[in-house]
């Protein structure tokens, strides 16, 4: 029956099929090509989107790393400058009088330059601790020169103390040295209306101790007119509030810098 049906196809139908088959074939090929093209385009878009996202994340990671490196460098520079200032403040008593101001100024400039760079970064997590360390650096800066005068004087006076039993010592040089040393140590606690009398005793003891030159004695006497920060300047055998405060402020800053 199938064979009969095929034989009954008219020439017109054959001609029509001859036309339709190429057309349908072309349409199918075009449609398949279009579907394949769309799928390829979709795959390409997905790959491009993925590549863009990877590049974006990599850029963000690199930017965060650069930012972290900049922050770390700024913190290290500020900490290094603060440490240098503290070192110079400790060293000033052993430096000749004419060099102290220049050394202090150089160290102070480094602190303020490094602080300005750190502040420009606007690191809120570090602001309180950084300002605390800066405040203590400024505190050291204010008293450093006067402190150097007193530390130097105290060291020279200690060299003049009696090497034996001071209670039984009758050497006037030794006695004057210990009297002047005690007077300097306690100066911040002397009442204002009593300082003039004690000042005369201090000057006499300093001269009799033979520990200082006349110019150095005059510097010591000039410092006694500024007793408001005496605890930060005077030398004792028990405590040094200025160094203790710096150490505490430094540790707070380091902890904040490490954790952020």
PDB file of C-alpha atoms in Angstrom:
ATOM      1  CA  UNK A   1       0.000   0.000   0.000  1.00  0.00           C
ATOM      2  CA  UNK A   2       2.846   2.323   0.784  1.00  0.00           C
ATOM      3  CA  UNK A   3       4.434   1.560  -2.512  1.00  0.00           C
ATOM      4  CA  UNK A   4       1.136   2.235  -4.295  1.00  0.00           C
ATOM      5  CA  UNK A   5       0.732   5.520  -2.468  1.00  0.00           C
ATOM      6  CA  UNK A   6       4.180   6.673  -3.453  1.00  0.00           C
ATOM      7  CA  UNK A   7       3.496   5.694  -7.056  1.00  0.00           C
ATOM      8  CA  UNK A   8       0.305   7.771  -6.983  1.00  0.00           C
ATOM      9  CA  UNK A   9       2.212  10.988  -6.158  1.00  0.00           C
ATOM     10  CA  UNK A  10       1.666  13.411  -8.963  1.00  0.00           C
ATOM     11  CA  UNK A  11       4.441  15.197 -10.788  1.00  0.00           C
ATOM     12  CA  UNK A  12       3.146  18.461  -9.351  1.00  0.00           C
ATOM     13  CA  UNK A  13       3.515  17.175  -5.837  1.00  0.00           C
ATOM     14  CA  UNK A  14       6.968  15.920  -6.609  1.00  0.00           C
ATOM     15  CA  UNK A  15       7.923  19.317  -7.928  1.00  0.00           C
ATOM     16  CA  UNK A  16       6.445  20.985  -4.826  1.00  0.00           C
ATOM     17  CA  UNK A  17       8.377  18.669  -2.537  1.00  0.00           C
ATOM     18  CA  UNK A  18      11.526  19.386  -4.479  1.00  0.00           C
ATOM     19  CA  UNK A  19      11.033  23.045  -3.636  1.00  0.00           C
ATOM     20  CA  UNK A  20       9.957  22.588  -0.011  1.00  0.00           C
ATOM     21  CA  UNK A  21      12.672  20.182   1.064  1.00  0.00           C
ATOM     22  CA  UNK A  22      15.559  22.616   0.468  1.00  0.00           C
ATOM     23  CA  UNK A  23      13.535  25.427   2.060  1.00  0.00           C
ATOM     24  CA  UNK A  24      12.733  23.363   5.160  1.00  0.00           C
ATOM     25  CA  UNK A  25      16.276  22.108   5.334  1.00  0.00           C
ATOM     26  CA  UNK A  26      17.619  25.691   5.131  1.00  0.00           C
ATOM     27  CA  UNK A  27      15.157  26.846   7.810  1.00  0.00           C
ATOM     28  CA  UNK A  28      16.114  23.966  10.108  1.00  0.00           C
ATOM     29  CA  UNK A  29      19.803  24.655   9.598  1.00  0.00           C
ATOM     30  CA  UNK A  30      19.284  28.384  10.219  1.00  0.00           C
ATOM     31  CA  UNK A  31      17.220  27.717  13.329  1.00  0.00           C
ATOM     32  CA  UNK A  32      19.757  25.236  14.659  1.00  0.00           C
ATOM     33  CA  UNK A  33      22.519  27.689  13.919  1.00  0.00           C
ATOM     34  CA  UNK A  34      20.612  30.464  15.687  1.00  0.00           C
ATOM     35  CA  UNK A  35      20.030  28.255  18.736  1.00  0.00           C
ATOM     36  CA  UNK A  36      23.667  27.268  18.787  1.00  0.00           C
ATOM     37  CA  UNK A  37      24.692  30.904  18.391  1.00  0.00           C
ATOM     38  CA  UNK A  38      22.405  31.961  21.254  1.00  0.00           C
ATOM     39  CA  UNK A  39      23.745  29.220  23.477  1.00  0.00           C
ATOM     40  CA  UNK A  40      27.325  30.162  22.599  1.00  0.00           C
ATOM     41  CA  UNK A  41      26.540  33.812  23.283  1.00  0.00           C
ATOM     42  CA  UNK A  42      25.000  32.902  26.646  1.00  0.00           C
ATOM     43  CA  UNK A  43      28.043  30.825  27.542  1.00  0.00           C
ATOM     44  CA  UNK A  44      30.275  33.664  26.443  1.00  0.00           C
ATOM     45  CA  UNK A  45      28.325  36.153  28.550  1.00  0.00           C
ATOM     46  CA  UNK A  46      28.536  33.878  31.582  1.00  0.00           C
ATOM     47  CA  UNK A  47      32.261  33.431  31.073  1.00  0.00           C
ATOM     48  CA  UNK A  48      32.735  37.169  30.614  1.00  0.00           C
ATOM     49  CA  UNK A  49      30.686  37.933  33.739  1.00  0.00           C
ATOM     50  CA  UNK A  50      32.711  35.385  35.684  1.00  0.00           C
ATOM     51  CA  UNK A  51      35.974  36.870  34.450  1.00  0.00           C
ATOM     52  CA  UNK A  52      34.811  40.395  35.346  1.00  0.00           C
ATOM     53  CA  UNK A  53      33.767  39.250  38.836  1.00  0.00           C
ATOM     54  CA  UNK A  54      37.080  37.480  39.391  1.00  0.00           C
ATOM     55  CA  UNK A  55      38.968  40.570  38.241  1.00  0.00           C
ATOM     56  CA  UNK A  56      36.832  42.782  40.483  1.00  0.00           C
ATOM     57  CA  UNK A  57      37.423  40.600  43.525  1.00  0.00           C
ATOM     58  CA  UNK A  58      41.131  40.402  42.789  1.00  0.00           C
ATOM     59  CA  UNK A  59      41.295  44.192  42.478  1.00  0.00           C
ATOM     60  CA  UNK A  60      39.426  44.599  45.759  1.00  0.00           C
ATOM     61  CA  UNK A  61      41.804  42.139  47.448  1.00  0.00           C
ATOM     62  CA  UNK A  62      44.852  43.922  46.080  1.00  0.00           C
ATOM     63  CA  UNK A  63      43.413  47.296  47.070  1.00  0.00           C
ATOM     64  CA  UNK A  64      42.729  46.044  50.594  1.00  0.00           C
ATOM     65  CA  UNK A  65      46.256  44.637  50.792  1.00  0.00           C
ATOM     66  CA  UNK A  66      47.753  47.937  49.613  1.00  0.00           C
ATOM     67  CA  UNK A  67      45.611  49.819  52.107  1.00  0.00           C
ATOM     68  CA  UNK A  68      46.733  47.481  54.880  1.00  0.00           C
ATOM     69  CA  UNK A  69      50.366  47.927  53.881  1.00  0.00           C
ATOM     70  CA  UNK A  70      49.983  51.709  53.879  1.00  0.00           C
ATOM     71  CA  UNK A  71      48.328  51.613  57.290  1.00  0.00           C
ATOM     72  CA  UNK A  72      51.013  49.336  58.681  1.00  0.00           C
ATOM     73  CA  UNK A  73      53.797  51.551  57.302  1.00  0.00           C
ATOM     74  CA  UNK A  74      52.171  54.684  58.748  1.00  0.00           C
ATOM     75  CA  UNK A  75      51.764  53.058  62.171  1.00  0.00           C
ATOM     76  CA  UNK A  76      55.345  51.808  62.155  1.00  0.00           C
ATOM     77  CA  UNK A  77      56.657  55.247  61.155  1.00  0.00           C
ATOM     78  CA  UNK A  78      54.702  56.961  63.934  1.00  0.00           C
ATOM     79  CA  UNK A  79      55.794  54.401  66.507  1.00  0.00           C
ATOM     80  CA  UNK A  80      59.416  54.666  65.371  1.00  0.00           C
ATOM     81  CA  UNK A  81      59.314  58.460  65.647  1.00  0.00           C
ATOM     82  CA  UNK A  82      57.800  58.273  69.132  1.00  0.00           C
ATOM     83  CA  UNK A  83      60.473  55.792  70.211  1.00  0.00           C
ATOM     84  CA  UNK A  84      63.179  58.048  68.834  1.00  0.00           C
ATOM     85  CA  UNK A  85      61.801  61.023  70.749  1.00  0.00           C
ATOM     86  CA  UNK A  86      61.741  58.990  73.965  1.00  0.00           C
ATOM     87  CA  UNK A  87      65.310  57.876  73.301  1.00  0.00           C
ATOM     88  CA  UNK A  88      66.478  61.452  72.719  1.00  0.00           C
ATOM     89  CA  UNK A  89      64.742  62.657  75.879  1.00  0.00           C
ATOM     90  CA  UNK A  90      66.628  59.992  77.829  1.00  0.00           C
ATOM     91  CA  UNK A  91      69.879  60.914  76.089  1.00  0.00           C
ATOM     92  CA  UNK A  92      69.707  64.704  76.470  1.00  0.00           C
ATOM     93  CA  UNK A  93      71.196  64.833  79.999  1.00  0.00           C
ATOM     94  CA  UNK A  94      74.421  63.314  78.628  1.00  0.00           C
ATOM     95  CA  UNK A  95      74.547  65.723  75.675  1.00  0.00           C
ATOM     96  CA  UNK A  96      76.244  69.096  75.895  1.00  0.00           C
ATOM     97  CA  UNK A  97      73.904  71.994  76.568  1.00  0.00           C
ATOM     98  CA  UNK A  98      74.373  73.572  73.136  1.00  0.00           C
ATOM     99  CA  UNK A  99      73.203  70.436  71.279  1.00  0.00           C
ATOM    100  CA  UNK A 100      70.107  69.545  73.272  1.00  0.00           C
ATOM    101  CA  UNK A 101      67.624  71.863  71.603  1.00  0.00           C
ATOM    102  CA  UNK A 102      68.616  70.839  68.060  1.00  0.00           C
ATOM    103  CA  UNK A 103      68.374  67.123  68.852  1.00  0.00           C
ATOM    104  CA  UNK A 104      64.996  67.555  70.518  1.00  0.00           C
ATOM    105  CA  UNK A 105      63.673  69.650  67.630  1.00  0.00           C
ATOM    106  CA  UNK A 106      64.719  67.069  65.046  1.00  0.00           C
ATOM    107  CA  UNK A 107      63.053  64.218  66.922  1.00  0.00           C
ATOM    108  CA  UNK A 108      59.910  66.265  67.527  1.00  0.00           C
ATOM    109  CA  UNK A 109      59.560  67.161  63.844  1.00  0.00           C
ATOM    110  CA  UNK A 110      59.634  63.456  62.943  1.00  0.00           C
ATOM    111  CA  UNK A 111      56.848  62.739  65.420  1.00  0.00           C
ATOM    112  CA  UNK A 112      54.593  65.431  63.996  1.00  0.00           C
ATOM    113  CA  UNK A 113      55.335  64.470  60.369  1.00  0.00           C
ATOM    114  CA  UNK A 114      54.539  60.813  60.980  1.00  0.00           C
ATOM    115  CA  UNK A 115      51.446  61.763  62.980  1.00  0.00           C
ATOM    116  CA  UNK A 116      50.172  63.939  60.106  1.00  0.00           C
ATOM    117  CA  UNK A 117      50.589  61.031  57.660  1.00  0.00           C
ATOM    118  CA  UNK A 118      48.749  58.690  60.031  1.00  0.00           C
ATOM    119  CA  UNK A 119      45.940  61.162  60.632  1.00  0.00           C
ATOM    120  CA  UNK A 120      45.376  61.628  56.878  1.00  0.00           C
ATOM    121  CA  UNK A 121      44.479  57.938  56.609  1.00  0.00           C
ATOM    122  CA  UNK A 122      41.537  58.509  58.952  1.00  0.00           C
ATOM    123  CA  UNK A 123      41.834  55.219  60.798  1.00  0.00           C
ATOM    124  CA  UNK A 124      39.022  55.577  63.324  1.00  0.00           C
ATOM    125  CA  UNK A 125      39.923  52.345  65.121  1.00  0.00           C
ATOM    126  CA  UNK A 126      43.331  53.787  66.013  1.00  0.00           C
ATOM    127  CA  UNK A 127      42.444  57.426  66.628  1.00  0.00           C
ATOM    128  CA  UNK A 128      42.084  57.243  70.413  1.00  0.00           C
ATOM    129  CA  UNK A 129      45.280  55.273  70.995  1.00  0.00           C
ATOM    130  CA  UNK A 130      47.267  57.276  68.432  1.00  0.00           C
ATOM    131  CA  UNK A 131      46.195  60.552  70.013  1.00  0.00           C
ATOM    132  CA  UNK A 132      47.093  59.149  73.415  1.00  0.00           C
ATOM    133  CA  UNK A 133      50.632  58.415  72.253  1.00  0.00           C
ATOM    134  CA  UNK A 134      50.883  61.800  70.516  1.00  0.00           C
ATOM    135  CA  UNK A 135      49.726  63.552  73.686  1.00  0.00           C
ATOM    136  CA  UNK A 136      52.426  61.822  75.680  1.00  0.00           C
ATOM    137  CA  UNK A 137      55.041  62.727  73.072  1.00  0.00           C
ATOM    138  CA  UNK A 138      53.969  66.359  73.399  1.00  0.00           C
ATOM    139  CA  UNK A 139      54.215  66.015  77.156  1.00  0.00           C
ATOM    140  CA  UNK A 140      57.795  64.770  76.804  1.00  0.00           C
ATOM    141  CA  UNK A 141      58.603  67.540  74.360  1.00  0.00           C
ATOM    142  CA  UNK A 142      57.418  70.267  76.749  1.00  0.00           C
ATOM    143  CA  UNK A 143      59.612  69.165  79.650  1.00  0.00           C
ATOM    144  CA  UNK A 144      62.552  67.560  77.834  1.00  0.00           C
ATOM    145  CA  UNK A 145      65.044  70.437  78.054  1.00  0.00           C
ATOM    146  CA  UNK A 146      64.277  71.295  81.685  1.00  0.00           C
ATOM    147  CA  UNK A 147      64.289  67.596  82.516  1.00  0.00           C
ATOM    148  CA  UNK A 148      67.735  67.254  80.935  1.00  0.00           C
ATOM    149  CA  UNK A 149      69.043  70.076  83.122  1.00  0.00           C
ATOM    150  CA  UNK A 150      67.753  68.414  86.288  1.00  0.00           C
ATOM    151  CA  UNK A 151      68.830  64.909  85.317  1.00  0.00           C
ATOM    152  CA  UNK A 152      72.315  66.131  84.525  1.00  0.00           C
ATOM    153  CA  UNK A 153      72.513  68.044  87.809  1.00  0.00           C
ATOM    154  CA  UNK A 154      71.233  65.076  89.801  1.00  0.00           C
ATOM    155  CA  UNK A 155      73.756  62.746  88.181  1.00  0.00           C
ATOM    156  CA  UNK A 156      76.629  65.139  89.028  1.00  0.00           C
ATOM    157  CA  UNK A 157      75.373  65.521  92.585  1.00  0.00           C
ATOM    158  CA  UNK A 158      75.159  61.754  93.035  1.00  0.00           C
ATOM    159  CA  UNK A 159      78.806  61.511  92.030  1.00  0.00           C
ATOM    160  CA  UNK A 160      79.612  63.852  94.931  1.00  0.00           C
ATOM    161  CA  UNK A 161      77.709  61.873  97.549  1.00  0.00           C
ATOM    162  CA  UNK A 162      79.700  60.344 100.338  1.00  0.00           C
ATOM    163  CA  UNK A 163      81.033  56.921  99.318  1.00  0.00           C
ATOM    164  CA  UNK A 164      81.013  55.799 102.933  1.00  0.00           C
ATOM    165  CA  UNK A 165      78.556  56.312 105.795  1.00  0.00           C
ATOM    166  CA  UNK A 166      76.760  59.531 104.896  1.00  0.00           C
ATOM    167  CA  UNK A 167      75.283  59.870 108.406  1.00  0.00           C
ATOM    168  CA  UNK A 168      78.744  60.290 109.897  1.00  0.00           C
ATOM    169  CA  UNK A 169      80.285  62.164 106.973  1.00  0.00           C
ATOM    170  CA  UNK A 170      81.677  65.607 107.845  1.00  0.00           C
ATOM    171  CA  UNK A 171      82.900  66.537 104.374  1.00  0.00           C
ATOM    172  CA  UNK A 172      81.089  69.789 103.417  1.00  0.00           C
ATOM    173  CA  UNK A 173      81.142  68.852  99.733  1.00  0.00           C
ATOM    174  CA  UNK A 174      79.346  65.581 100.411  1.00  0.00           C
ATOM    175  CA  UNK A 175      76.887  67.252 102.773  1.00  0.00           C
ATOM    176  CA  UNK A 176      76.081  70.005 100.277  1.00  0.00           C
ATOM    177  CA  UNK A 177      75.625  67.470  97.494  1.00  0.00           C
ATOM    178  CA  UNK A 178      73.072  65.400  99.411  1.00  0.00           C
ATOM    179  CA  UNK A 179      71.246  68.539 100.590  1.00  0.00           C
ATOM    180  CA  UNK A 180      71.014  69.889  97.029  1.00  0.00           C
ATOM    181  CA  UNK A 181      69.905  66.491  95.672  1.00  0.00           C
ATOM    182  CA  UNK A 182      67.121  66.179  98.264  1.00  0.00           C
ATOM    183  CA  UNK A 183      66.025  69.759  97.642  1.00  0.00           C
ATOM    184  CA  UNK A 184      65.724  69.143  93.882  1.00  0.00           C
ATOM    185  CA  UNK A 185      63.845  65.899  94.433  1.00  0.00           C
ATOM    186  CA  UNK A 186      61.269  67.537  96.709  1.00  0.00           C
ATOM    187  CA  UNK A 187      61.021  70.904  94.983  1.00  0.00           C
ATOM    188  CA  UNK A 188      57.624  70.206  93.460  1.00  0.00           C
ATOM    189  CA  UNK A 189      56.141  69.697  96.924  1.00  0.00           C
ATOM    190  CA  UNK A 190      57.477  72.926  98.454  1.00  0.00           C
ATOM    191  CA  UNK A 191      54.827  75.570  99.077  1.00  0.00           C
ATOM    192  CA  UNK A 192      55.030  78.540  96.752  1.00  0.00           C
ATOM    193  CA  UNK A 193      55.588  81.087  99.544  1.00  0.00           C
ATOM    194  CA  UNK A 194      58.493  78.998 100.866  1.00  0.00           C
ATOM    195  CA  UNK A 195      60.366  78.553  97.607  1.00  0.00           C
ATOM    196  CA  UNK A 196      62.362  81.795  97.819  1.00  0.00           C
ATOM    197  CA  UNK A 197      63.977  80.713 101.066  1.00  0.00           C
ATOM    198  CA  UNK A 198      64.633  77.213  99.750  1.00  0.00           C
ATOM    199  CA  UNK A 199      66.000  78.666  96.528  1.00  0.00           C
ATOM    200  CA  UNK A 200      68.767  80.418  98.440  1.00  0.00           C
ATOM    201  CA  UNK A 201      69.618  77.190 100.244  1.00  0.00           C
ATOM    202  CA  UNK A 202      69.583  75.272  96.968  1.00  0.00           C
ATOM    203  CA  UNK A 203      71.922  77.726  95.268  1.00  0.00           C
ATOM    204  CA  UNK A 204      74.333  77.642  98.202  1.00  0.00           C
ATOM    205  CA  UNK A 205      74.310  73.823  98.320  1.00  0.00           C
ATOM    206  CA  UNK A 206      74.857  73.549  94.576  1.00  0.00           C
ATOM    207  CA  UNK A 207      77.879  75.824  94.733  1.00  0.00           C
ATOM    208  CA  UNK A 208      79.330  74.094  97.793  1.00  0.00           C
ATOM    209  CA  UNK A 209      78.881  70.664  96.235  1.00  0.00           C
ATOM    210  CA  UNK A 210      81.358  71.524  93.476  1.00  0.00           C
ATOM    211  CA  UNK A 211      79.293  69.343  91.158  1.00  0.00           C
ATOM    212  CA  UNK A 212      78.298  71.926  88.549  1.00  0.00           C
ATOM    213  CA  UNK A 213      79.712  74.907  86.726  1.00  0.00           C
ATOM    214  CA  UNK A 214      78.271  78.347  87.368  1.00  0.00           C
ATOM    215  CA  UNK A 215      76.381  78.258  84.050  1.00  0.00           C
ATOM    216  CA  UNK A 216      74.863  74.878  84.914  1.00  0.00           C
ATOM    217  CA  UNK A 217      73.820  76.140  88.360  1.00  0.00           C
ATOM    218  CA  UNK A 218      72.041  79.076  86.722  1.00  0.00           C
ATOM    219  CA  UNK A 219      70.154  76.681  84.437  1.00  0.00           C
ATOM    220  CA  UNK A 220      69.048  74.620  87.427  1.00  0.00           C
ATOM    221  CA  UNK A 221      67.845  77.725  89.261  1.00  0.00           C
ATOM    222  CA  UNK A 222      65.930  78.834  86.154  1.00  0.00           C
ATOM    223  CA  UNK A 223      64.132  75.491  86.008  1.00  0.00           C
ATOM    224  CA  UNK A 224      62.957  75.840  89.622  1.00  0.00           C
ATOM    225  CA  UNK A 225      60.693  78.688  88.506  1.00  0.00           C
ATOM    226  CA  UNK A 226      58.623  76.134  86.571  1.00  0.00           C
ATOM    227  CA  UNK A 227      57.511  73.612  89.212  1.00  0.00           C
ATOM    228  CA  UNK A 228      54.163  72.770  87.586  1.00  0.00           C
ATOM    229  CA  UNK A 229      55.518  69.605  85.904  1.00  0.00           C
ATOM    230  CA  UNK A 230      58.173  68.724  88.441  1.00  0.00           C
ATOM    231  CA  UNK A 231      57.146  65.070  88.726  1.00  0.00           C
ATOM    232  CA  UNK A 232      57.854  64.667  85.001  1.00  0.00           C
ATOM    233  CA  UNK A 233      61.265  66.306  85.282  1.00  0.00           C
ATOM    234  CA  UNK A 234      62.842  65.339  88.579  1.00  0.00           C
ATOM    235  CA  UNK A 235      64.953  62.246  89.068  1.00  0.00           C
ATOM    236  CA  UNK A 236      64.198  59.901  91.938  1.00  0.00           C
ATOM    237  CA  UNK A 237      65.346  56.427  92.811  1.00  0.00           C
ATOM    238  CA  UNK A 238      61.770  55.154  92.949  1.00  0.00           C
ATOM    239  CA  UNK A 239      59.803  56.219  89.888  1.00  0.00           C
ATOM    240  CA  UNK A 240      59.847  58.097  86.609  1.00  0.00           C
ATOM    241  CA  UNK A 241      56.241  59.051  85.738  1.00  0.00           C
ATOM    242  CA  UNK A 242      57.188  60.406  82.327  1.00  0.00           C
ATOM    243  CA  UNK A 243      58.747  57.125  81.161  1.00  0.00           C
ATOM    244  CA  UNK A 244      56.013  55.051  82.799  1.00  0.00           C
ATOM    245  CA  UNK A 245      53.317  57.073  81.041  1.00  0.00           C
ATOM    246  CA  UNK A 246      55.047  56.798  77.687  1.00  0.00           C
ATOM    247  CA  UNK A 247      55.370  53.037  78.021  1.00  0.00           C
ATOM    248  CA  UNK A 248      51.658  52.667  78.806  1.00  0.00           C
ATOM    249  CA  UNK A 249      50.595  54.895  75.887  1.00  0.00           C
ATOM    250  CA  UNK A 250      52.934  53.047  73.544  1.00  0.00           C
ATOM    251  CA  UNK A 251      51.563  49.633  74.536  1.00  0.00           C
ATOM    252  CA  UNK A 252      47.972  50.809  73.983  1.00  0.00           C
ATOM    253  CA  UNK A 253      48.842  52.047  70.497  1.00  0.00           C
ATOM    254  CA  UNK A 254      50.680  48.844  69.553  1.00  0.00           C
ATOM    255  CA  UNK A 255      47.747  46.698  70.689  1.00  0.00           C
ATOM    256  CA  UNK A 256      45.295  48.774  68.656  1.00  0.00           C
ATOM    257  CA  UNK A 257      47.546  48.745  65.579  1.00  0.00           C
ATOM    258  CA  UNK A 258      47.980  44.965  65.692  1.00  0.00           C
ATOM    259  CA  UNK A 259      44.285  44.236  66.186  1.00  0.00           C
ATOM    260  CA  UNK A 260      43.212  46.539  63.366  1.00  0.00           C
TER     261      UNK A 260
END
